[in-house]
Structures are given as structure tokens and as C-alpha cells.
């Protein structure tokens, strides 16, 4: 009957997915709340900014991994994309003998994964011999 068909149509549930970010990054779909029909599959993708690292998702407070993540909407969900800050490394440059370097001798901090070129320049009557990296 028509009334039974209307009742069945009204029984389709809609659920809310709330996406948020912890750290520096972005998601697709972007942060916000979205409504989906019961049983609908939703794909969410995360990407970090700069040297930040995407570590995983917290789905309703529980760690879940994968990128993108695919959810089947059977209830309301809270989804947090979690990003870790960049790690830093220290480089100390020193000179033995008579010369200089570029960057100048000193101690510098760089984000993990940074590619750095260091040049050596000997002074007059001196010749560059070799680099020592961590004493080797």
C-alpha cells in the first residue's frame, strides 16, 4: 500500500560524519560535518603540510590506519586526522686548519629529511683535504 511505501522510505537513517584535524594538514572532504545515508560508503583522505607527518585517524576515539580510509555509515562518527610535528636534527660544522665553510662553522637545526649542501673553502696556502662526518 502507499502508506506502507511511505513508511519504508522514511525509515532510511541518515548519519553524521564529523571530520577534524589535529596538527598541520588537510583532509578531503575538508573539516566539517556531513550527512550520509545509512550504509553509504565514505572515503576520506588526509595529507600533511610542510614537514608534518600524517600518522593515522582517530575514529570515535580509536586508532585506525589507512589513507584514504573508507567508512560505512551505520552510525554517527567522529573522525580526526592526526599529524605529528616535524622532528629536527642538529648539524655542527667546524674547521680544522685554515678555511671556512658555507654555511659558516656553527651549530644548525634542520627538519628531519632536509637535504643540505655544505661547501668548504680553503684560505690562501691551504688546501681542502677531506670531510669528517661523525668522526669518520
mmCIF file with all atom_site columns, N, CA and C in Angstrom, residues 71-119:
data_model
loop_
_atom_site.group_PDB
_atom_site.id
_atom_site.type_symbol
_atom_site.label_atom_id
_atom_site.label_alt_id
_atom_site.label_comp_id
_atom_site.label_asym_id
_atom_site.label_entity_id
_atom_site.label_seq_id
_atom_site.pdbx_PDB_ins_code
_atom_site.Cartn_x
_atom_site.Cartn_y
_atom_site.Cartn_z
_atom_site.occupancy
_atom_site.B_iso_or_equiv
_atom_site.pdbx_formal_charge
_atom_site.auth_seq_id
_atom_site.auth_comp_id
_atom_site.auth_asym_id
_atom_site.auth_atom_id
_atom_site.pdbx_PDB_model_num
ATOM 1   N N  . UNK A 1 71  ? 34.761 4.465  5.234  1.00 0.00 ? 71  UNK A N  1
ATOM 2   C CA . UNK A 1 71  ? 33.807 4.186  6.310  1.00 0.00 ? 71  UNK A CA 1
ATOM 3   C C  . UNK A 1 71  ? 32.464 3.792  5.726  1.00 0.00 ? 71  UNK A C  1
ATOM 4   N N  . UNK A 1 72  ? 31.817 2.828  6.341  1.00 0.00 ? 72  UNK A N  1
ATOM 5   C CA . UNK A 1 72  ? 30.431 2.507  6.015  1.00 0.00 ? 72  UNK A CA 1
ATOM 6   C C  . UNK A 1 72  ? 29.576 3.149  7.091  1.00 0.00 ? 72  UNK A C  1
ATOM 7   N N  . UNK A 1 73  ? 28.704 4.056  6.676  1.00 0.00 ? 73  UNK A N  1
ATOM 8   C CA . UNK A 1 73  ? 27.931 4.840  7.637  1.00 0.00 ? 73  UNK A CA 1
ATOM 9   C C  . UNK A 1 73  ? 26.782 4.010  8.208  1.00 0.00 ? 73  UNK A C  1
ATOM 10  N N  . UNK A 1 74  ? 26.986 3.534  9.458  1.00 0.00 ? 74  UNK A N  1
ATOM 11  C CA . UNK A 1 74  ? 25.953 2.777  10.167 1.00 0.00 ? 74  UNK A CA 1
ATOM 12  C C  . UNK A 1 74  ? 25.629 3.427  11.501 1.00 0.00 ? 74  UNK A C  1
ATOM 13  N N  . UNK A 1 75  ? 26.326 4.555  11.779 1.00 0.00 ? 75  UNK A N  1
ATOM 14  C CA . UNK A 1 75  ? 26.075 5.355  12.978 1.00 0.00 ? 75  UNK A CA 1
ATOM 15  C C  . UNK A 1 75  ? 26.785 6.695  12.781 1.00 0.00 ? 75  UNK A C  1
ATOM 16  N N  . UNK A 1 76  ? 26.563 7.618  13.704 1.00 0.00 ? 76  UNK A N  1
ATOM 17  C CA . UNK A 1 76  ? 27.295 8.881  13.669 1.00 0.00 ? 76  UNK A CA 1
ATOM 18  C C  . UNK A 1 76  ? 28.756 8.583  14.001 1.00 0.00 ? 76  UNK A C  1
ATOM 19  N N  . UNK A 1 77  ? 29.670 9.322  13.349 1.00 0.00 ? 77  UNK A N  1
ATOM 20  C CA . UNK A 1 77  ? 31.104 9.109  13.595 1.00 0.00 ? 77  UNK A CA 1
ATOM 21  C C  . UNK A 1 77  ? 31.825 10.435 13.750 1.00 0.00 ? 77  UNK A C  1
ATOM 22  N N  . UNK A 1 78  ? 32.854 10.402 14.591 1.00 0.00 ? 78  UNK A N  1
ATOM 23  C CA . UNK A 1 78  ? 33.807 11.493 14.729 1.00 0.00 ? 78  UNK A CA 1
ATOM 24  C C  . UNK A 1 78  ? 35.138 10.967 14.197 1.00 0.00 ? 78  UNK A C  1
ATOM 25  N N  . UNK A 1 79  ? 35.720 11.666 13.217 1.00 0.00 ? 79  UNK A N  1
ATOM 26  C CA . UNK A 1 79  ? 36.957 11.227 12.579 1.00 0.00 ? 79  UNK A CA 1
ATOM 27  C C  . UNK A 1 79  ? 37.982 12.349 12.678 1.00 0.00 ? 79  UNK A C  1
ATOM 28  N N  . UNK A 1 80  ? 39.124 12.053 13.316 1.00 0.00 ? 80  UNK A N  1
ATOM 29  C CA . UNK A 1 80  ? 40.181 13.051 13.482 1.00 0.00 ? 80  UNK A CA 1
ATOM 30  C C  . UNK A 1 80  ? 41.417 12.585 12.723 1.00 0.00 ? 80  UNK A C  1
ATOM 31  N N  . UNK A 1 81  ? 41.914 13.417 11.801 1.00 0.00 ? 81  UNK A N  1
ATOM 32  C CA . UNK A 1 81  ? 43.182 13.163 11.117 1.00 0.00 ? 81  UNK A CA 1
ATOM 33  C C  . UNK A 1 81  ? 44.290 13.681 12.027 1.00 0.00 ? 81  UNK A C  1
ATOM 34  N N  . UNK A 1 82  ? 45.232 12.807 12.398 1.00 0.00 ? 82  UNK A N  1
ATOM 35  C CA . UNK A 1 82  ? 46.279 13.179 13.346 1.00 0.00 ? 82  UNK A CA 1
ATOM 36  C C  . UNK A 1 82  ? 47.616 13.317 12.614 1.00 0.00 ? 82  UNK A C  1
ATOM 37  N N  . UNK A 1 83  ? 48.248 14.491 12.807 1.00 0.00 ? 83  UNK A N  1
ATOM 38  C CA . UNK A 1 83  ? 49.535 14.795 12.187 1.00 0.00 ? 83  UNK A CA 1
ATOM 39  C C  . UNK A 1 83  ? 50.556 15.095 13.284 1.00 0.00 ? 83  UNK A C  1
ATOM 40  N N  . UNK A 1 84  ? 51.790 14.571 13.129 1.00 0.00 ? 84  UNK A N  1
ATOM 41  C CA . UNK A 1 84  ? 52.875 14.831 14.079 1.00 0.00 ? 84  UNK A CA 1
ATOM 42  C C  . UNK A 1 84  ? 53.723 15.984 13.576 1.00 0.00 ? 84  UNK A C  1
ATOM 43  N N  . UNK A 1 85  ? 54.254 16.793 14.517 1.00 0.00 ? 85  UNK A N  1
ATOM 44  C CA . UNK A 1 85  ? 55.137 17.883 14.105 1.00 0.00 ? 85  UNK A CA 1
ATOM 45  C C  . UNK A 1 85  ? 56.453 17.333 13.565 1.00 0.00 ? 85  UNK A C  1
ATOM 46  N N  . UNK A 1 86  ? 57.138 18.139 12.773 1.00 0.00 ? 86  UNK A N  1
ATOM 47  C CA . UNK A 1 86  ? 58.415 17.686 12.215 1.00 0.00 ? 86  UNK A CA 1
ATOM 48  C C  . UNK A 1 86  ? 59.462 17.500 13.302 1.00 0.00 ? 86  UNK A C  1
ATOM 49  N N  . UNK A 1 87  ? 60.295 16.509 13.124 1.00 0.00 ? 87  UNK A N  1
ATOM 50  C CA . UNK A 1 87  ? 61.432 16.278 14.012 1.00 0.00 ? 87  UNK A CA 1
ATOM 51  C C  . UNK A 1 87  ? 62.607 17.111 13.515 1.00 0.00 ? 87  UNK A C  1
ATOM 52  N N  . UNK A 1 88  ? 63.456 17.542 14.409 1.00 0.00 ? 88  UNK A N  1
ATOM 53  C CA . UNK A 1 88  ? 64.626 18.317 13.992 1.00 0.00 ? 88  UNK A CA 1
ATOM 54  C C  . UNK A 1 88  ? 65.899 17.537 14.271 1.00 0.00 ? 88  UNK A C  1
ATOM 55  N N  . UNK A 1 89  ? 66.893 17.842 13.488 1.00 0.00 ? 89  UNK A N  1
ATOM 56  C CA . UNK A 1 89  ? 68.227 17.258 13.635 1.00 0.00 ? 89  UNK A CA 1
ATOM 57  C C  . UNK A 1 89  ? 69.222 18.409 13.763 1.00 0.00 ? 89  UNK A C  1
ATOM 58  N N  . UNK A 1 90  ? 70.323 18.162 14.467 1.00 0.00 ? 90  UNK A N  1
ATOM 59  C CA . UNK A 1 90  ? 71.346 19.184 14.660 1.00 0.00 ? 90  UNK A CA 1
ATOM 60  C C  . UNK A 1 90  ? 72.563 18.842 13.815 1.00 0.00 ? 90  UNK A C  1
ATOM 61  N N  . UNK A 1 91  ? 73.122 19.855 13.163 1.00 0.00 ? 91  UNK A N  1
ATOM 62  C CA . UNK A 1 91  ? 74.359 19.723 12.402 1.00 0.00 ? 91  UNK A CA 1
ATOM 63  C C  . UNK A 1 91  ? 75.347 20.737 12.959 1.00 0.00 ? 91  UNK A C  1
ATOM 64  N N  . UNK A 1 92  ? 76.500 20.234 13.386 1.00 0.00 ? 92  UNK A N  1
ATOM 65  C CA . UNK A 1 92  ? 77.570 21.116 13.851 1.00 0.00 ? 92  UNK A CA 1
ATOM 66  C C  . UNK A 1 92  ? 78.689 21.073 12.823 1.00 0.00 ? 92  UNK A C  1
ATOM 67  N N  . UNK A 1 93  ? 79.052 22.247 12.312 1.00 0.00 ? 93  UNK A N  1
ATOM 68  C CA . UNK A 1 93  ? 80.110 22.378 11.301 1.00 0.00 ? 93  UNK A CA 1
ATOM 69  C C  . UNK A 1 93  ? 81.307 23.048 11.964 1.00 0.00 ? 93  UNK A C  1
ATOM 70  N N  . UNK A 1 94  ? 82.478 22.431 11.827 1.00 0.00 ? 94  UNK A N  1
ATOM 71  C CA . UNK A 1 94  ? 83.702 23.043 12.349 1.00 0.00 ? 94  UNK A CA 1
ATOM 72  C C  . UNK A 1 94  ? 84.808 22.859 11.325 1.00 0.00 ? 94  UNK A C  1
ATOM 73  N N  . UNK A 1 95  ? 85.878 23.644 11.488 1.00 0.00 ? 95  UNK A N  1
ATOM 74  C CA . UNK A 1 95  ? 87.002 23.631 10.550 1.00 0.00 ? 95  UNK A CA 1
ATOM 75  C C  . UNK A 1 95  ? 88.276 23.302 11.316 1.00 0.00 ? 95  UNK A C  1
ATOM 76  N N  . UNK A 1 96  ? 89.072 22.403 10.752 1.00 0.00 ? 96  UNK A N  1
ATOM 77  C CA . UNK A 1 96  ? 90.420 22.149 11.262 1.00 0.00 ? 96  UNK A CA 1
ATOM 78  C C  . UNK A 1 96  ? 91.384 22.708 10.233 1.00 0.00 ? 96  UNK A C  1
ATOM 79  N N  . UNK A 1 97  ? 92.221 23.603 10.612 1.00 0.00 ? 97  UNK A N  1
ATOM 80  C CA . UNK A 1 97  ? 93.146 24.230 9.665  1.00 0.00 ? 97  UNK A CA 1
ATOM 81  C C  . UNK A 1 97  ? 92.676 25.631 9.348  1.00 0.00 ? 97  UNK A C  1
ATOM 82  N N  . UNK A 1 98  ? 93.010 26.103 8.157  1.00 0.00 ? 98  UNK A N  1
ATOM 83  C CA . UNK A 1 98  ? 92.734 27.487 7.785  1.00 0.00 ? 98  UNK A CA 1
ATOM 84  C C  . UNK A 1 98  ? 91.789 27.519 6.591  1.00 0.00 ? 98  UNK A C  1
ATOM 85  N N  . UNK A 1 99  ? 90.510 27.710 6.875  1.00 0.00 ? 99  UNK A N  1
ATOM 86  C CA . UNK A 1 99  ? 89.493 27.768 5.837  1.00 0.00 ? 99  UNK A CA 1
ATOM 87  C C  . UNK A 1 99  ? 88.151 28.080 6.442  1.00 0.00 ? 99  UNK A C  1
ATOM 88  N N  . UNK A 1 100 ? 87.141 28.002 5.627  1.00 0.00 ? 100 UNK A N  1
ATOM 89  C CA . UNK A 1 100 ? 85.791 28.259 6.115  1.00 0.00 ? 100 UNK A CA 1
ATOM 90  C C  . UNK A 1 100 ? 84.808 27.374 5.357  1.00 0.00 ? 100 UNK A C  1
ATOM 91  N N  . UNK A 1 101 ? 83.571 27.454 5.739  1.00 0.00 ? 101 UNK A N  1
ATOM 92  C CA . UNK A 1 101 ? 82.521 26.665 5.093  1.00 0.00 ? 101 UNK A CA 1
ATOM 93  C C  . UNK A 1 101 ? 81.324 27.552 4.781  1.00 0.00 ? 101 UNK A C  1
ATOM 94  N N  . UNK A 1 102 ? 80.481 27.046 3.931  1.00 0.00 ? 102 UNK A N  1
ATOM 95  C CA . UNK A 1 102 ? 79.192 27.680 3.658  1.00 0.00 ? 102 UNK A CA 1
ATOM 96  C C  . UNK A 1 102 ? 78.139 26.588 3.782  1.00 0.00 ? 102 UNK A C  1
ATOM 97  N N  . UNK A 1 103 ? 77.233 26.671 4.773  1.00 0.00 ? 103 UNK A N  1
ATOM 98  C CA . UNK A 1 103 ? 77.102 27.705 5.788  1.00 0.00 ? 103 UNK A CA 1
ATOM 99  C C  . UNK A 1 103 ? 78.343 27.785 6.671  1.00 0.00 ? 103 UNK A C  1
ATOM 100 N N  . UNK A 1 104 ? 78.495 28.916 7.357  1.00 0.00 ? 104 UNK A N  1
ATOM 101 C CA . UNK A 1 104 ? 79.642 29.158 8.226  1.00 0.00 ? 104 UNK A CA 1
ATOM 102 C C  . UNK A 1 104 ? 79.714 28.129 9.349  1.00 0.00 ? 104 UNK A C  1
ATOM 103 N N  . UNK A 1 105 ? 80.906 27.900 9.909  1.00 0.00 ? 105 UNK A N  1
ATOM 104 C CA . UNK A 1 105 ? 81.009 26.997 11.055 1.00 0.00 ? 105 UNK A CA 1
ATOM 105 C C  . UNK A 1 105 ? 80.046 27.421 12.162 1.00 0.00 ? 105 UNK A C  1
ATOM 106 N N  . UNK A 1 106 ? 79.421 26.447 12.787 1.00 0.00 ? 106 UNK A N  1
ATOM 107 C CA . UNK A 1 106 ? 78.444 26.706 13.836 1.00 0.00 ? 106 UNK A CA 1
ATOM 108 C C  . UNK A 1 106 ? 77.513 25.516 13.971 1.00 0.00 ? 106 UNK A C  1
ATOM 109 N N  . UNK A 1 107 ? 76.487 25.657 14.787 1.00 0.00 ? 107 UNK A N  1
ATOM 110 C CA . UNK A 1 107 ? 75.507 24.599 15.012 1.00 0.00 ? 107 UNK A CA 1
ATOM 111 C C  . UNK A 1 107 ? 74.159 25.058 14.461 1.00 0.00 ? 107 UNK A C  1
ATOM 112 N N  . UNK A 1 108 ? 73.524 24.188 13.683 1.00 0.00 ? 108 UNK A N  1
ATOM 113 C CA . UNK A 1 108 ? 72.273 24.498 12.992 1.00 0.00 ? 108 UNK A CA 1
ATOM 114 C C  . UNK A 1 108 ? 71.252 23.393 13.258 1.00 0.00 ? 108 UNK A C  1
ATOM 115 N N  . UNK A 1 109 ? 69.979 23.769 13.255 1.00 0.00 ? 109 UNK A N  1
ATOM 116 C CA . UNK A 1 109 ? 68.890 22.787 13.366 1.00 0.00 ? 109 UNK A CA 1
ATOM 117 C C  . UNK A 1 109 ? 68.138 22.741 12.049 1.00 0.00 ? 109 UNK A C  1
ATOM 118 N N  . UNK A 1 110 ? 67.818 21.536 11.609 1.00 0.00 ? 110 UNK A N  1
ATOM 119 C CA . UNK A 1 110 ? 67.093 21.325 10.364 1.00 0.00 ? 110 UNK A CA 1
ATOM 120 C C  . UNK A 1 110 ? 65.981 20.316 10.607 1.00 0.00 ? 110 UNK A C  1
ATOM 121 N N  . UNK A 1 111 ? 64.909 20.427 9.821  1.00 0.00 ? 111 UNK A N  1
ATOM 122 C CA . UNK A 1 111 ? 63.853 19.427 9.887  1.00 0.00 ? 111 UNK A CA 1
ATOM 123 C C  . UNK A 1 111 ? 64.377 18.107 9.353  1.00 0.00 ? 111 UNK A C  1
ATOM 124 N N  . UNK A 1 112 ? 63.954 17.018 9.985  1.00 0.00 ? 112 UNK A N  1
ATOM 125 C CA . UNK A 1 112 ? 64.317 15.681 9.540  1.00 0.00 ? 112 UNK A CA 1
ATOM 126 C C  . UNK A 1 112 ? 63.974 15.535 8.065  1.00 0.00 ? 112 UNK A C  1
ATOM 127 N N  . UNK A 1 113 ? 64.902 15.030 7.281  1.00 0.00 ? 113 UNK A N  1
ATOM 128 C CA . UNK A 1 113 ? 64.671 14.848 5.852  1.00 0.00 ? 113 UNK A CA 1
ATOM 129 C C  . UNK A 1 113 ? 65.171 15.991 4.993  1.00 0.00 ? 113 UNK A C  1
ATOM 130 N N  . UNK A 1 114 ? 65.646 17.085 5.604  1.00 0.00 ? 114 UNK A N  1
ATOM 131 C CA . UNK A 1 114 ? 66.169 18.214 4.835  1.00 0.00 ? 114 UNK A CA 1
ATOM 132 C C  . UNK A 1 114 ? 67.464 17.797 4.155  1.00 0.00 ? 114 UNK A C  1
ATOM 133 N N  . UNK A 1 115 ? 67.567 18.129 2.869  1.00 0.00 ? 115 UNK A N  1
ATOM 134 C CA . UNK A 1 115 ? 68.803 17.878 2.127  1.00 0.00 ? 115 UNK A CA 1
ATOM 135 C C  . UNK A 1 115 ? 69.625 19.154 2.193  1.00 0.00 ? 115 UNK A C  1
ATOM 136 N N  . UNK A 1 116 ? 70.879 19.035 2.620  1.00 0.00 ? 116 UNK A N  1
ATOM 137 C CA . UNK A 1 116 ? 71.728 20.196 2.832  1.00 0.00 ? 116 UNK A CA 1
ATOM 138 C C  . UNK A 1 116 ? 73.050 19.999 2.118  1.00 0.00 ? 116 UNK A C  1
ATOM 139 N N  . UNK A 1 117 ? 73.534 21.041 1.454  1.00 0.00 ? 117 UNK A N  1
ATOM 140 C CA . UNK A 1 117 ? 74.846 21.025 0.826  1.00 0.00 ? 117 UNK A CA 1
ATOM 141 C C  . UNK A 1 117 ? 75.754 21.951 1.615  1.00 0.00 ? 117 UNK A C  1
ATOM 142 N N  . UNK A 1 118 ? 76.924 21.447 1.995  1.00 0.00 ? 118 UNK A N  1
ATOM 143 C CA . UNK A 1 118 ? 77.918 22.240 2.713  1.00 0.00 ? 118 UNK A CA 1
ATOM 144 C C  . UNK A 1 118 ? 79.154 22.329 1.828  1.00 0.00 ? 118 UNK A C  1
ATOM 145 N N  . UNK A 1 119 ? 79.621 23.546 1.630  1.00 0.00 ? 119 UNK A N  1
ATOM 146 C CA . UNK A 1 119 ? 80.821 23.780 0.811  1.00 0.00 ? 119 UNK A CA 1
ATOM 147 C C  . UNK A 1 119 ? 81.991 24.133 1.703  1.00 0.00 ? 119 UNK A C  1
#
